[in-house]
C-alpha cells in the first residue's frame, strides 16, 4: 500500500516505516559527525564517557536522541525501554517501533551491545527484567535517562490506574492555536482542572516512578560508582505558563524536580548525582494540541533559525551530553553547570531575553494572511510530519509498502 499521513485535529495517527527509519539514521549520522568534529573518543577508542546506559522512554524525541548520543558519540552499550505497538505485515506499528528497529540495527552494525525492551516502564516486572538483563551482561549502569511521557500509569503497589490531563489551574485558559497543516488560526480554550486532576497528573507525570526506578536498581546492585541520572522537563515562556508550567503538567514537572533532590541525595552515597534537564520547546505529539504552543513555536523557530541558534531533539541532546554532562578529561563525567534549583538549563538559547523580546513583538502581529512570513510554518509542519516518518528526505512516498514490518 502507499502510505500517506492521516491527520486528525493536529494529531498524525499513522507512521511510515521507511521514513521513521531514515530519520533515525539521520540523527545517528549527525551524532557521528559531531563526534568527529569534537574529537570525542568512544569507549572502544579509550574514552571515559558513559559505558552502559539505560534509557527509559527510548523510542522518540529526547529519549531516542539521548540513546543515539550515548551510543554513537561515546560508544555506550544501551538498554532501552518503551511501550510500542509492533508492526504486522498489513498493519503499521507506532513510530517508536520503527525508530527502535533502526537504532538496534545500526548499533549492532557498529559493534555495540543493544537491547530494546517493549513493555510498560512503569511496572515492576519491567524493572526486574532490566535488572536481570544488565546482570546477564555483567555490567552496571553509569547513566540512566528518564524520558517517560504517558497519559496513564498503573501504581505497582495498589494497581490503581491514574490518568494525566493537560489543564490550567484555577480558571479557563484561552489562546490562539495554529493549525500546522493549513495555516489557519483559531481560538481554543481549556477548562480548569477539577477533582483529582492535579494529583492524578502528578502520579503519572511526576517523579514517583523515576525515584522507584533508582531505588530498585540501587537495591539490586546494578548502579556503577558515580552513576548519574537525568530526567527531562520544560519551563517555557511566561505566555504559556498558565496552560503548562502553572497547570496540571507543570505541577507534575515540579514534583519531578523536587524528587530529583531526593534521588541526588541517595546517589551521593556512591558518588553519583541526579539532575533535571530543562530543555527547549519542540514540536511533539503532545505539544501540537496545546493552545498557543504551536503558534509560539512557529514564531520561536523563525527567530532562532534567523539567529542560527535553533535546535531539534538530536542537536539539543548531543549538546547536553558534550557540553553539560561529559566535560571532564577524555570525555569523563565533568562538573555540571546548574541553576539555583540544581537544574541543567539547555533551554538557555530559547529563553535568551533578546529572543523572547523578539518573539513577544511578533506574536500579536500574526494573522492567517501573513502566517508564512511571520512564523516558520513550513518548519513546524515538517517537524510535525517528521515525527511519524513523513516529509523525510530520500523517501519515495509513492512507493508501495508490501510489508509494514520492513524499514528498508
PDB file of N, CA and C in Angstrom, residues 101-180:
ATOM      1  N   UNK A 101      13.795  -0.155  15.880  1.00  0.00           N
ATOM      2  CA  UNK A 101      14.337  -1.163  14.967  1.00  0.00           C
ATOM      3  C   UNK A 101      15.565  -0.641  14.237  1.00  0.00           C
ATOM      4  N   UNK A 102      15.505   0.617  13.797  1.00  0.00           N
ATOM      5  CA  UNK A 102      16.655   1.199  13.097  1.00  0.00           C
ATOM      6  C   UNK A 102      17.820   1.421  14.054  1.00  0.00           C
ATOM      7  N   UNK A 103      17.536   1.900  15.266  1.00  0.00           N
ATOM      8  CA  UNK A 103      18.608   2.091  16.241  1.00  0.00           C
ATOM      9  C   UNK A 103      19.317   0.768  16.515  1.00  0.00           C
ATOM     10  N   UNK A 104      18.539  -0.274  16.797  1.00  0.00           N
ATOM     11  CA  UNK A 104      19.142  -1.578  17.109  1.00  0.00           C
ATOM     12  C   UNK A 104      19.988  -2.082  15.953  1.00  0.00           C
ATOM     13  N   UNK A 105      19.488  -1.908  14.731  1.00  0.00           N
ATOM     14  CA  UNK A 105      20.232  -2.375  13.562  1.00  0.00           C
ATOM     15  C   UNK A 105      21.572  -1.652  13.444  1.00  0.00           C
ATOM     16  N   UNK A 106      21.557  -0.325  13.559  1.00  0.00           N
ATOM     17  CA  UNK A 106      22.797   0.433  13.391  1.00  0.00           C
ATOM     18  C   UNK A 106      23.752   0.235  14.570  1.00  0.00           C
ATOM     19  N   UNK A 107      23.209   0.080  15.757  1.00  0.00           N
ATOM     20  CA  UNK A 107      24.068  -0.154  16.920  1.00  0.00           C
ATOM     21  C   UNK A 107      24.791  -1.493  16.792  1.00  0.00           C
ATOM     22  N   UNK A 108      24.069  -2.511  16.365  1.00  0.00           N
ATOM     23  CA  UNK A 108      24.690  -3.830  16.179  1.00  0.00           C
ATOM     24  C   UNK A 108      25.738  -3.785  15.082  1.00  0.00           C
ATOM     25  N   UNK A 109      25.432  -3.063  13.998  1.00  0.00           N
ATOM     26  CA  UNK A 109      26.406  -2.927  12.910  1.00  0.00           C
ATOM     27  C   UNK A 109      27.668  -2.228  13.383  1.00  0.00           C
ATOM     28  N   UNK A 110      27.527  -1.352  14.387  1.00  0.00           N
ATOM     29  CA  UNK A 110      28.680  -0.616  14.934  1.00  0.00           C
ATOM     30  C   UNK A 110      29.408  -1.417  16.013  1.00  0.00           C
ATOM     31  N   UNK A 111      28.939  -2.631  16.279  1.00  0.00           N
ATOM     32  CA  UNK A 111      29.587  -3.471  17.280  1.00  0.00           C
ATOM     33  C   UNK A 111      29.199  -3.147  18.705  1.00  0.00           C
ATOM     34  N   UNK A 112      28.078  -2.469  18.890  1.00  0.00           N
ATOM     35  CA  UNK A 112      27.623  -2.098  20.227  1.00  0.00           C
ATOM     36  C   UNK A 112      26.579  -3.089  20.728  1.00  0.00           C
ATOM     37  N   UNK A 113      26.586  -3.311  22.025  1.00  0.00           N
ATOM     38  CA  UNK A 113      25.532  -4.128  22.616  1.00  0.00           C
ATOM     39  C   UNK A 113      24.283  -3.256  22.749  1.00  0.00           C
ATOM     40  N   UNK A 114      23.142  -3.815  22.359  1.00  0.00           N
ATOM     41  CA  UNK A 114      21.896  -3.082  22.443  1.00  0.00           C
ATOM     42  C   UNK A 114      20.759  -4.041  22.743  1.00  0.00           C
ATOM     43  N   UNK A 115      19.876  -3.595  23.604  1.00  0.00           N
ATOM     44  CA  UNK A 115      18.680  -4.373  23.914  1.00  0.00           C
ATOM     45  C   UNK A 115      17.528  -3.400  24.080  1.00  0.00           C
ATOM     46  N   UNK A 116      16.457  -3.630  23.316  1.00  0.00           N
ATOM     47  CA  UNK A 116      15.265  -2.809  23.437  1.00  0.00           C
ATOM     48  C   UNK A 116      14.135  -3.664  23.995  1.00  0.00           C
ATOM     49  N   UNK A 117      13.581  -3.233  25.122  1.00  0.00           N
ATOM     50  CA  UNK A 117      12.501  -3.955  25.779  1.00  0.00           C
ATOM     51  C   UNK A 117      11.192  -3.226  25.505  1.00  0.00           C
ATOM     52  N   UNK A 118      10.239  -3.943  24.919  1.00  0.00           N
ATOM     53  CA  UNK A 118       8.939  -3.356  24.607  1.00  0.00           C
ATOM     54  C   UNK A 118       7.969  -3.709  25.736  1.00  0.00           C
ATOM     55  N   UNK A 119       7.690  -2.738  26.598  1.00  0.00           N
ATOM     56  CA  UNK A 119       6.816  -3.015  27.728  1.00  0.00           C
ATOM     57  C   UNK A 119       6.556  -1.773  28.548  1.00  0.00           C
ATOM     58  N   UNK A 120       5.755  -1.906  29.577  1.00  0.00           N
ATOM     59  CA  UNK A 120       5.346  -0.805  30.424  1.00  0.00           C
ATOM     60  C   UNK A 120       6.455  -0.464  31.420  1.00  0.00           C
ATOM     61  N   UNK A 121       7.145   0.635  31.167  1.00  0.00           N
ATOM     62  CA  UNK A 121       8.269   1.029  32.027  1.00  0.00           C
ATOM     63  C   UNK A 121       7.824   1.436  33.421  1.00  0.00           C
ATOM     64  N   UNK A 122       6.529   1.631  33.639  1.00  0.00           N
ATOM     65  CA  UNK A 122       6.021   1.946  34.971  1.00  0.00           C
ATOM     66  C   UNK A 122       5.879   0.705  35.849  1.00  0.00           C
ATOM     67  N   UNK A 123       6.037  -0.469  35.276  1.00  0.00           N
ATOM     68  CA  UNK A 123       5.776  -1.709  36.014  1.00  0.00           C
ATOM     69  C   UNK A 123       7.033  -2.262  36.673  1.00  0.00           C
ATOM     70  N   UNK A 124       6.852  -2.911  37.818  1.00  0.00           N
ATOM     71  CA  UNK A 124       7.973  -3.564  38.485  1.00  0.00           C
ATOM     72  C   UNK A 124       8.478  -4.752  37.683  1.00  0.00           C
ATOM     73  N   UNK A 125       7.605  -5.372  36.894  1.00  0.00           N
ATOM     74  CA  UNK A 125       8.032  -6.508  36.059  1.00  0.00           C
ATOM     75  C   UNK A 125       9.104  -6.078  35.067  1.00  0.00           C
ATOM     76  N   UNK A 126       8.919  -4.924  34.447  1.00  0.00           N
ATOM     77  CA  UNK A 126       9.929  -4.425  33.512  1.00  0.00           C
ATOM     78  C   UNK A 126      11.195  -4.036  34.249  1.00  0.00           C
ATOM     79  N   UNK A 127      11.052  -3.471  35.443  1.00  0.00           N
ATOM     80  CA  UNK A 127      12.243  -3.141  36.235  1.00  0.00           C
ATOM     81  C   UNK A 127      13.070  -4.390  36.518  1.00  0.00           C
ATOM     82  N   UNK A 128      12.415  -5.466  36.888  1.00  0.00           N
ATOM     83  CA  UNK A 128      13.123  -6.711  37.181  1.00  0.00           C
ATOM     84  C   UNK A 128      13.749  -7.300  35.916  1.00  0.00           C
ATOM     85  N   UNK A 129      13.081  -7.131  34.784  1.00  0.00           N
ATOM     86  CA  UNK A 129      13.659  -7.618  33.526  1.00  0.00           C
ATOM     87  C   UNK A 129      14.928  -6.845  33.181  1.00  0.00           C
ATOM     88  N   UNK A 130      14.890  -5.534  33.353  1.00  0.00           N
ATOM     89  CA  UNK A 130      16.074  -4.711  33.088  1.00  0.00           C
ATOM     90  C   UNK A 130      17.219  -5.129  34.000  1.00  0.00           C
ATOM     91  N   UNK A 131      16.923  -5.319  35.266  1.00  0.00           N
ATOM     92  CA  UNK A 131      17.953  -5.726  36.234  1.00  0.00           C
ATOM     93  C   UNK A 131      18.566  -7.064  35.832  1.00  0.00           C
ATOM     94  N   UNK A 132      17.711  -8.018  35.454  1.00  0.00           N
ATOM     95  CA  UNK A 132      18.204  -9.339  35.057  1.00  0.00           C
ATOM     96  C   UNK A 132      19.085  -9.240  33.813  1.00  0.00           C
ATOM     97  N   UNK A 133      18.681  -8.398  32.870  1.00  0.00           N
ATOM     98  CA  UNK A 133      19.432  -8.283  31.612  1.00  0.00           C
ATOM     99  C   UNK A 133      20.806  -7.656  31.821  1.00  0.00           C
ATOM    100  N   UNK A 134      20.868  -6.584  32.621  1.00  0.00           N
ATOM    101  CA  UNK A 134      22.165  -5.932  32.806  1.00  0.00           C
ATOM    102  C   UNK A 134      23.089  -6.820  33.639  1.00  0.00           C
ATOM    103  N   UNK A 135      22.528  -7.589  34.544  1.00  0.00           N
ATOM    104  CA  UNK A 135      23.352  -8.554  35.283  1.00  0.00           C
ATOM    105  C   UNK A 135      23.869  -9.636  34.347  1.00  0.00           C
ATOM    106  N   UNK A 136      23.032 -10.036  33.400  1.00  0.00           N
ATOM    107  CA  UNK A 136      23.454 -11.030  32.412  1.00  0.00           C
ATOM    108  C   UNK A 136      24.606 -10.497  31.562  1.00  0.00           C
ATOM    109  N   UNK A 137      24.617  -9.194  31.329  1.00  0.00           N
ATOM    110  CA  UNK A 137      25.726  -8.572  30.610  1.00  0.00           C
ATOM    111  C   UNK A 137      26.985  -8.496  31.477  1.00  0.00           C
ATOM    112  N   UNK A 138      26.817  -8.671  32.788  1.00  0.00           N
ATOM    113  CA  UNK A 138      27.944  -8.497  33.696  1.00  0.00           C
ATOM    114  C   UNK A 138      28.306  -7.043  33.878  1.00  0.00           C
ATOM    115  N   UNK A 139      27.308  -6.162  33.808  1.00  0.00           N
ATOM    116  CA  UNK A 139      27.543  -4.720  33.839  1.00  0.00           C
ATOM    117  C   UNK A 139      26.740  -4.042  34.937  1.00  0.00           C
ATOM    118  N   UNK A 140      27.049  -2.762  35.141  1.00  0.00           N
ATOM    119  CA  UNK A 140      26.228  -1.871  35.951  1.00  0.00           C
ATOM    120  C   UNK A 140      26.032  -0.587  35.163  1.00  0.00           C
ATOM    121  N   UNK A 141      24.958   0.131  35.456  1.00  0.00           N
ATOM    122  CA  UNK A 141      24.654   1.356  34.722  1.00  0.00           C
ATOM    123  C   UNK A 141      25.421   2.538  35.279  1.00  0.00           C
ATOM    124  N   UNK A 142      26.043   3.322  34.380  1.00  0.00           N
ATOM    125  CA  UNK A 142      26.686   4.558  34.816  1.00  0.00           C
ATOM    126  C   UNK A 142      25.875   5.787  34.419  1.00  0.00           C
ATOM    127  N   UNK A 143      24.823   5.589  33.609  1.00  0.00           N
ATOM    128  CA  UNK A 143      23.938   6.695  33.244  1.00  0.00           C
ATOM    129  C   UNK A 143      22.528   6.144  33.019  1.00  0.00           C
ATOM    130  N   UNK A 144      21.540   6.836  33.613  1.00  0.00           N
ATOM    131  CA  UNK A 144      20.140   6.459  33.423  1.00  0.00           C
ATOM    132  C   UNK A 144      19.366   7.694  32.980  1.00  0.00           C
ATOM    133  N   UNK A 145      18.771   7.599  31.812  1.00  0.00           N
ATOM    134  CA  UNK A 145      17.966   8.682  31.268  1.00  0.00           C
ATOM    135  C   UNK A 145      16.500   8.357  31.506  1.00  0.00           C
ATOM    136  N   UNK A 146      15.779   9.295  32.104  1.00  0.00           N
ATOM    137  CA  UNK A 146      14.346   9.094  32.364  1.00  0.00           C
ATOM    138  C   UNK A 146      13.573  10.060  31.471  1.00  0.00           C
ATOM    139  N   UNK A 147      12.945   9.521  30.429  1.00  0.00           N
ATOM    140  CA  UNK A 147      12.245  10.351  29.440  1.00  0.00           C
ATOM    141  C   UNK A 147      10.867   9.783  29.130  1.00  0.00           C
ATOM    142  N   UNK A 148      10.156   9.398  30.190  1.00  0.00           N
ATOM    143  CA  UNK A 148       8.834   8.798  30.004  1.00  0.00           C
ATOM    144  C   UNK A 148       7.753   9.872  29.950  1.00  0.00           C
ATOM    145  N   UNK A 149       6.825   9.691  29.021  1.00  0.00           N
ATOM    146  CA  UNK A 149       5.645  10.556  28.929  1.00  0.00           C
ATOM    147  C   UNK A 149       4.480   9.665  28.535  1.00  0.00           C
ATOM    148  N   UNK A 150       3.451   9.676  29.346  1.00  0.00           N
ATOM    149  CA  UNK A 150       2.327   8.780  29.102  1.00  0.00           C
ATOM    150  C   UNK A 150       1.048   9.395  29.642  1.00  0.00           C
ATOM    151  N   UNK A 151      -0.088   9.080  29.031  1.00  0.00           N
ATOM    152  CA  UNK A 151      -1.353   9.571  29.587  1.00  0.00           C
ATOM    153  C   UNK A 151      -1.855   8.764  30.777  1.00  0.00           C
ATOM    154  N   UNK A 152      -1.305   7.560  30.972  1.00  0.00           N
ATOM    155  CA  UNK A 152      -1.793   6.704  32.064  1.00  0.00           C
ATOM    156  C   UNK A 152      -0.631   6.008  32.764  1.00  0.00           C
ATOM    157  N   UNK A 153      -0.840   5.695  34.040  1.00  0.00           N
ATOM    158  CA  UNK A 153       0.137   4.910  34.803  1.00  0.00           C
ATOM    159  C   UNK A 153      -0.611   4.102  35.847  1.00  0.00           C
ATOM    160  N   UNK A 154      -0.274   2.830  35.948  1.00  0.00           N
ATOM    161  CA  UNK A 154      -0.836   1.972  36.980  1.00  0.00           C
ATOM    162  C   UNK A 154       0.147   1.882  38.129  1.00  0.00           C
ATOM    163  N   UNK A 155      -0.304   2.242  39.335  1.00  0.00           N
ATOM    164  CA  UNK A 155       0.548   2.175  40.510  1.00  0.00           C
ATOM    165  C   UNK A 155       0.914   0.713  40.780  1.00  0.00           C
ATOM    166  N   UNK A 156       2.219   0.394  40.837  1.00  0.00           N
ATOM    167  CA  UNK A 156       2.618  -1.006  41.028  1.00  0.00           C
ATOM    168  C   UNK A 156       2.159  -1.607  42.350  1.00  0.00           C
ATOM    169  N   UNK A 157       1.950  -0.773  43.362  1.00  0.00           N
ATOM    170  CA  UNK A 157       1.563  -1.272  44.673  1.00  0.00           C
ATOM    171  C   UNK A 157       0.055  -1.483  44.793  1.00  0.00           C
ATOM    172  N   UNK A 158      -0.710  -0.489  44.362  1.00  0.00           N
ATOM    173  CA  UNK A 158      -2.165  -0.551  44.553  1.00  0.00           C
ATOM    174  C   UNK A 158      -2.913  -1.086  43.342  1.00  0.00           C
ATOM    175  N   UNK A 159      -2.241  -1.092  42.168  1.00  0.00           N
ATOM    176  CA  UNK A 159      -2.844  -1.494  40.892  1.00  0.00           C
ATOM    177  C   UNK A 159      -3.932  -0.529  40.430  1.00  0.00           C
ATOM    178  N   UNK A 160      -3.996   0.653  41.041  1.00  0.00           N
ATOM    179  CA  UNK A 160      -4.929   1.689  40.610  1.00  0.00           C
ATOM    180  C   UNK A 160      -4.338   2.412  39.399  1.00  0.00           C
ATOM    181  N   UNK A 161      -5.175   2.622  38.375  1.00  0.00           N
ATOM    182  CA  UNK A 161      -4.707   3.319  37.180  1.00  0.00           C
ATOM    183  C   UNK A 161      -5.038   4.808  37.286  1.00  0.00           C
ATOM    184  N   UNK A 162      -4.044   5.641  37.022  1.00  0.00           N
ATOM    185  CA  UNK A 162      -4.205   7.092  37.072  1.00  0.00           C
ATOM    186  C   UNK A 162      -4.059   7.661  35.661  1.00  0.00           C
ATOM    187  N   UNK A 163      -4.780   8.739  35.381  1.00  0.00           N
ATOM    188  CA  UNK A 163      -4.727   9.384  34.070  1.00  0.00           C
ATOM    189  C   UNK A 163      -4.274  10.833  34.220  1.00  0.00           C
ATOM    190  N   UNK A 164      -3.384  11.256  33.338  1.00  0.00           N
ATOM    191  CA  UNK A 164      -2.917  12.640  33.359  1.00  0.00           C
ATOM    192  C   UNK A 164      -3.770  13.493  32.420  1.00  0.00           C
ATOM    193  N   UNK A 165      -3.863  14.762  32.728  1.00  0.00           N
ATOM    194  CA  UNK A 165      -4.598  15.697  31.877  1.00  0.00           C
ATOM    195  C   UNK A 165      -3.772  16.963  31.707  1.00  0.00           C
ATOM    196  N   UNK A 166      -3.998  17.644  30.622  1.00  0.00           N
ATOM    197  CA  UNK A 166      -3.338  18.923  30.356  1.00  0.00           C
ATOM    198  C   UNK A 166      -4.381  20.020  30.543  1.00  0.00           C
ATOM    199  N   UNK A 167      -4.386  20.640  31.722  1.00  0.00           N
ATOM    200  CA  UNK A 167      -5.380  21.663  32.017  1.00  0.00           C
ATOM    201  C   UNK A 167      -4.751  22.793  32.824  1.00  0.00           C
ATOM    202  N   UNK A 168      -5.313  23.990  32.705  1.00  0.00           N
ATOM    203  CA  UNK A 168      -4.879  25.081  33.586  1.00  0.00           C
ATOM    204  C   UNK A 168      -5.440  24.860  34.983  1.00  0.00           C
ATOM    205  N   UNK A 169      -4.948  25.614  35.928  1.00  0.00           N
ATOM    206  CA  UNK A 169      -5.419  25.505  37.310  1.00  0.00           C
ATOM    207  C   UNK A 169      -6.088  26.818  37.711  1.00  0.00           C
ATOM    208  N   UNK A 170      -7.302  26.727  38.230  1.00  0.00           N
ATOM    209  CA  UNK A 170      -7.984  27.907  38.745  1.00  0.00           C
ATOM    210  C   UNK A 170      -8.970  28.552  37.810  1.00  0.00           C
ATOM    211  N   UNK A 171      -8.611  28.705  36.541  1.00  0.00           N
ATOM    212  CA  UNK A 171      -9.516  29.351  35.592  1.00  0.00           C
ATOM    213  C   UNK A 171      -9.264  28.823  34.187  1.00  0.00           C
ATOM    214  N   UNK A 172     -10.229  29.059  33.314  1.00  0.00           N
ATOM    215  CA  UNK A 172     -10.115  28.621  31.923  1.00  0.00           C
ATOM    216  C   UNK A 172      -8.963  29.337  31.232  1.00  0.00           C
ATOM    217  N   UNK A 173      -8.350  28.634  30.302  1.00  0.00           N
ATOM    218  CA  UNK A 173      -7.259  29.232  29.528  1.00  0.00           C
ATOM    219  C   UNK A 173      -7.662  29.273  28.063  1.00  0.00           C
ATOM    220  N   UNK A 174      -7.502  30.415  27.440  1.00  0.00           N
ATOM    221  CA  UNK A 174      -7.829  30.570  26.021  1.00  0.00           C
ATOM    222  C   UNK A 174      -6.650  31.195  25.289  1.00  0.00           C
ATOM    223  N   UNK A 175      -6.507  30.827  24.050  1.00  0.00           N
ATOM    224  CA  UNK A 175      -5.436  31.403  23.262  1.00  0.00           C
ATOM    225  C   UNK A 175      -5.514  30.969  21.830  1.00  0.00           C
ATOM    226  N   UNK A 176      -4.778  31.660  20.946  1.00  0.00           N
ATOM    227  CA  UNK A 176      -4.795  31.300  19.532  1.00  0.00           C
ATOM    228  C   UNK A 176      -4.045  29.994  19.292  1.00  0.00           C
ATOM    229  N   UNK A 177      -4.570  29.196  18.406  1.00  0.00           N
ATOM    230  CA  UNK A 177      -3.936  27.920  18.068  1.00  0.00           C
ATOM    231  C   UNK A 177      -3.720  27.872  16.564  1.00  0.00           C
ATOM    232  N   UNK A 178      -2.516  27.510  16.157  1.00  0.00           N
ATOM    233  CA  UNK A 178      -2.153  27.465  14.745  1.00  0.00           C
ATOM    234  C   UNK A 178      -2.238  26.039  14.227  1.00  0.00           C
ATOM    235  N   UNK A 179      -3.039  25.843  13.194  1.00  0.00           N
ATOM    236  CA  UNK A 179      -3.099  24.549  12.521  1.00  0.00           C
ATOM    237  C   UNK A 179      -1.904  24.453  11.587  1.00  0.00           C
ATOM    238  N   UNK A 180      -0.985  23.549  11.884  1.00  0.00           N
ATOM    239  CA  UNK A 180       0.267  23.468  11.143  1.00  0.00           C
ATOM    240  C   UNK A 180       0.085  23.044   9.693  1.00  0.00           C
TER     241      UNK A 180
END
